[in-house]
């Protein structure tokens, strides 16, 4: 059973920054990794992807403000979020796929206006 643990969420004022971390209990070097977010009553939304080669892709709403990175040696993925907006308030999840999809418990990010 693969386990993921997200951390780094919290309360921040609009314009502020947070850095999320995701530690995976399995090797990630052969996996693309992704960050999603979800607000109550809405579907989970893809925010950012980082490929095995380290290429990144972002939702239009966060381009230029969020940066995803990975450290395969630590089986970890990071999500630097700058210039946060109130609409960025959500639970942020890390996603790992190996034969099935694994999610962490999520970390709450709250951006006050």
PDB file of C-alpha atoms in Angstrom, residues 6-112:
ATOM      1  CA  UNK A   6       1.009  16.298   2.158  1.00  0.00           C
ATOM      2  CA  UNK A   7       2.059  19.145   4.407  1.00  0.00           C
ATOM      3  CA  UNK A   8       2.682  22.855   4.336  1.00  0.00           C
ATOM      4  CA  UNK A   9      -0.830  24.192   4.108  1.00  0.00           C
ATOM      5  CA  UNK A  10      -2.157  26.947   6.308  1.00  0.00           C
ATOM      6  CA  UNK A  11      -3.729  30.356   6.460  1.00  0.00           C
ATOM      7  CA  UNK A  12      -2.151  33.111   4.417  1.00  0.00           C
ATOM      8  CA  UNK A  13      -3.171  36.557   3.276  1.00  0.00           C
ATOM      9  CA  UNK A  14      -3.793  37.267  -0.377  1.00  0.00           C
ATOM     10  CA  UNK A  15      -0.496  37.893  -2.095  1.00  0.00           C
ATOM     11  CA  UNK A  16       1.352  35.599   0.249  1.00  0.00           C
ATOM     12  CA  UNK A  17       3.170  32.350  -0.383  1.00  0.00           C
ATOM     13  CA  UNK A  18       3.101  28.762   0.786  1.00  0.00           C
ATOM     14  CA  UNK A  19       5.207  25.741  -0.032  1.00  0.00           C
ATOM     15  CA  UNK A  20       3.495  22.397  -0.011  1.00  0.00           C
ATOM     16  CA  UNK A  21       5.336  19.101   0.281  1.00  0.00           C
ATOM     17  CA  UNK A  22       4.279  15.575  -0.576  1.00  0.00           C
ATOM     18  CA  UNK A  23       6.242  12.575   0.642  1.00  0.00           C
ATOM     19  CA  UNK A  24       5.520   9.230  -0.989  1.00  0.00           C
ATOM     20  CA  UNK A  25       6.218   5.864   0.642  1.00  0.00           C
ATOM     21  CA  UNK A  26       7.278   4.427  -2.730  1.00  0.00           C
ATOM     22  CA  UNK A  27       9.776   5.294  -5.417  1.00  0.00           C
ATOM     23  CA  UNK A  28       8.586   8.161  -7.574  1.00  0.00           C
ATOM     24  CA  UNK A  29      11.421   8.321 -10.093  1.00  0.00           C
ATOM     25  CA  UNK A  30       9.401   6.415 -12.701  1.00  0.00           C
ATOM     26  CA  UNK A  31       6.210   8.364 -12.157  1.00  0.00           C
ATOM     27  CA  UNK A  32       4.765  11.639 -13.241  1.00  0.00           C
ATOM     28  CA  UNK A  33       3.374  13.393 -10.198  1.00  0.00           C
ATOM     29  CA  UNK A  34       0.510  15.829  -9.899  1.00  0.00           C
ATOM     30  CA  UNK A  35      -1.083  18.295  -7.541  1.00  0.00           C
ATOM     31  CA  UNK A  36      -4.829  18.744  -7.398  1.00  0.00           C
ATOM     32  CA  UNK A  37      -7.118  20.888  -5.320  1.00  0.00           C
ATOM     33  CA  UNK A  38     -10.716  20.634  -4.247  1.00  0.00           C
ATOM     34  CA  UNK A  39     -13.287  22.920  -2.700  1.00  0.00           C
ATOM     35  CA  UNK A  40     -16.572  21.782  -1.132  1.00  0.00           C
ATOM     36  CA  UNK A  41     -19.164  20.785  -3.697  1.00  0.00           C
ATOM     37  CA  UNK A  42     -16.723  20.832  -6.591  1.00  0.00           C
ATOM     38  CA  UNK A  43     -14.735  18.190  -8.403  1.00  0.00           C
ATOM     39  CA  UNK A  44     -11.064  17.784  -7.731  1.00  0.00           C
ATOM     40  CA  UNK A  45      -9.153  20.100 -10.095  1.00  0.00           C
ATOM     41  CA  UNK A  46      -5.758  19.486 -11.646  1.00  0.00           C
ATOM     42  CA  UNK A  47      -3.348  22.257 -10.709  1.00  0.00           C
ATOM     43  CA  UNK A  48       0.089  21.089 -11.810  1.00  0.00           C
ATOM     44  CA  UNK A  49       1.932  18.132 -13.267  1.00  0.00           C
ATOM     45  CA  UNK A  50       5.608  17.276 -13.268  1.00  0.00           C
ATOM     46  CA  UNK A  51       6.803  14.551 -15.606  1.00  0.00           C
ATOM     47  CA  UNK A  52       9.524  11.970 -15.030  1.00  0.00           C
ATOM     48  CA  UNK A  53      11.883  14.245 -16.972  1.00  0.00           C
ATOM     49  CA  UNK A  54      10.940  17.210 -14.816  1.00  0.00           C
ATOM     50  CA  UNK A  55       8.785  18.993 -17.333  1.00  0.00           C
ATOM     51  CA  UNK A  56       5.916  20.895 -15.805  1.00  0.00           C
ATOM     52  CA  UNK A  57       2.468  21.942 -16.843  1.00  0.00           C
ATOM     53  CA  UNK A  58       0.016  24.142 -14.969  1.00  0.00           C
ATOM     54  CA  UNK A  59      -3.610  25.093 -14.938  1.00  0.00           C
ATOM     55  CA  UNK A  60      -4.109  28.460 -16.603  1.00  0.00           C
ATOM     56  CA  UNK A  61      -5.345  29.934 -13.350  1.00  0.00           C
ATOM     57  CA  UNK A  62      -1.987  29.387 -11.620  1.00  0.00           C
ATOM     58  CA  UNK A  63       0.560  29.818 -14.411  1.00  0.00           C
ATOM     59  CA  UNK A  64       3.330  32.159 -13.469  1.00  0.00           C
ATOM     60  CA  UNK A  65       2.531  31.920  -9.759  1.00  0.00           C
ATOM     61  CA  UNK A  66       2.901  28.236  -8.857  1.00  0.00           C
ATOM     62  CA  UNK A  67       5.960  26.061  -9.356  1.00  0.00           C
ATOM     63  CA  UNK A  68       6.110  22.308  -8.916  1.00  0.00           C
ATOM     64  CA  UNK A  69       9.367  20.447  -8.377  1.00  0.00           C
ATOM     65  CA  UNK A  70      10.520  17.003  -7.386  1.00  0.00           C
ATOM     66  CA  UNK A  71      13.309  15.310  -5.483  1.00  0.00           C
ATOM     67  CA  UNK A  72      13.403  11.675  -6.510  1.00  0.00           C
ATOM     68  CA  UNK A  73      16.053  10.854  -3.919  1.00  0.00           C
ATOM     69  CA  UNK A  74      13.584  11.867  -1.215  1.00  0.00           C
ATOM     70  CA  UNK A  75      10.497  10.521  -3.006  1.00  0.00           C
ATOM     71  CA  UNK A  76       9.058  13.970  -2.611  1.00  0.00           C
ATOM     72  CA  UNK A  77       7.231  16.555  -4.661  1.00  0.00           C
ATOM     73  CA  UNK A  78       6.931  20.225  -3.820  1.00  0.00           C
ATOM     74  CA  UNK A  79       4.545  22.974  -4.759  1.00  0.00           C
ATOM     75  CA  UNK A  80       5.649  26.549  -4.344  1.00  0.00           C
ATOM     76  CA  UNK A  81       2.632  28.832  -4.460  1.00  0.00           C
ATOM     77  CA  UNK A  82       3.227  32.566  -4.760  1.00  0.00           C
ATOM     78  CA  UNK A  83       0.880  35.519  -5.126  1.00  0.00           C
ATOM     79  CA  UNK A  84      -1.923  33.475  -3.644  1.00  0.00           C
ATOM     80  CA  UNK A  85      -5.487  34.574  -4.278  1.00  0.00           C
ATOM     81  CA  UNK A  86      -8.614  33.916  -2.207  1.00  0.00           C
ATOM     82  CA  UNK A  87      -9.887  31.600  -4.938  1.00  0.00           C
ATOM     83  CA  UNK A  88      -6.904  29.422  -4.228  1.00  0.00           C
ATOM     84  CA  UNK A  89      -8.528  28.358  -0.974  1.00  0.00           C
ATOM     85  CA  UNK A  90      -8.917  24.594  -1.179  1.00  0.00           C
ATOM     86  CA  UNK A  91      -7.627  21.291   0.043  1.00  0.00           C
ATOM     87  CA  UNK A  92      -4.555  20.427  -1.979  1.00  0.00           C
ATOM     88  CA  UNK A  93      -3.781  16.819  -2.815  1.00  0.00           C
ATOM     89  CA  UNK A  94      -0.815  14.975  -4.211  1.00  0.00           C
ATOM     90  CA  UNK A  95      -1.488  12.170  -6.704  1.00  0.00           C
ATOM     91  CA  UNK A  96       0.601   9.080  -7.398  1.00  0.00           C
ATOM     92  CA  UNK A  97      -0.242   6.337  -9.873  1.00  0.00           C
ATOM     93  CA  UNK A  98       1.092   2.783  -9.771  1.00  0.00           C
ATOM     94  CA  UNK A  99      -1.412   0.240 -11.006  1.00  0.00           C
ATOM     95  CA  UNK A 100      -3.983   2.376  -9.200  1.00  0.00           C
ATOM     96  CA  UNK A 101      -4.391   5.948  -8.086  1.00  0.00           C
ATOM     97  CA  UNK A 102      -3.177   6.953  -4.666  1.00  0.00           C
ATOM     98  CA  UNK A 103      -4.027  10.180  -2.879  1.00  0.00           C
ATOM     99  CA  UNK A 104      -2.794  11.729   0.283  1.00  0.00           C
ATOM    100  CA  UNK A 105      -5.084  13.091   2.960  1.00  0.00           C
ATOM    101  CA  UNK A 106      -4.684  16.601   1.601  1.00  0.00           C
ATOM    102  CA  UNK A 107      -3.536  19.820   3.171  1.00  0.00           C
ATOM    103  CA  UNK A 108      -5.812  22.799   3.671  1.00  0.00           C
ATOM    104  CA  UNK A 109      -4.820  26.111   2.134  1.00  0.00           C
ATOM    105  CA  UNK A 110      -6.846  29.140   3.127  1.00  0.00           C
ATOM    106  CA  UNK A 111      -6.205  32.499   1.509  1.00  0.00           C
ATOM    107  CA  UNK A 112      -7.802  35.478   3.186  1.00  0.00           C
TER     108      UNK A 112
END
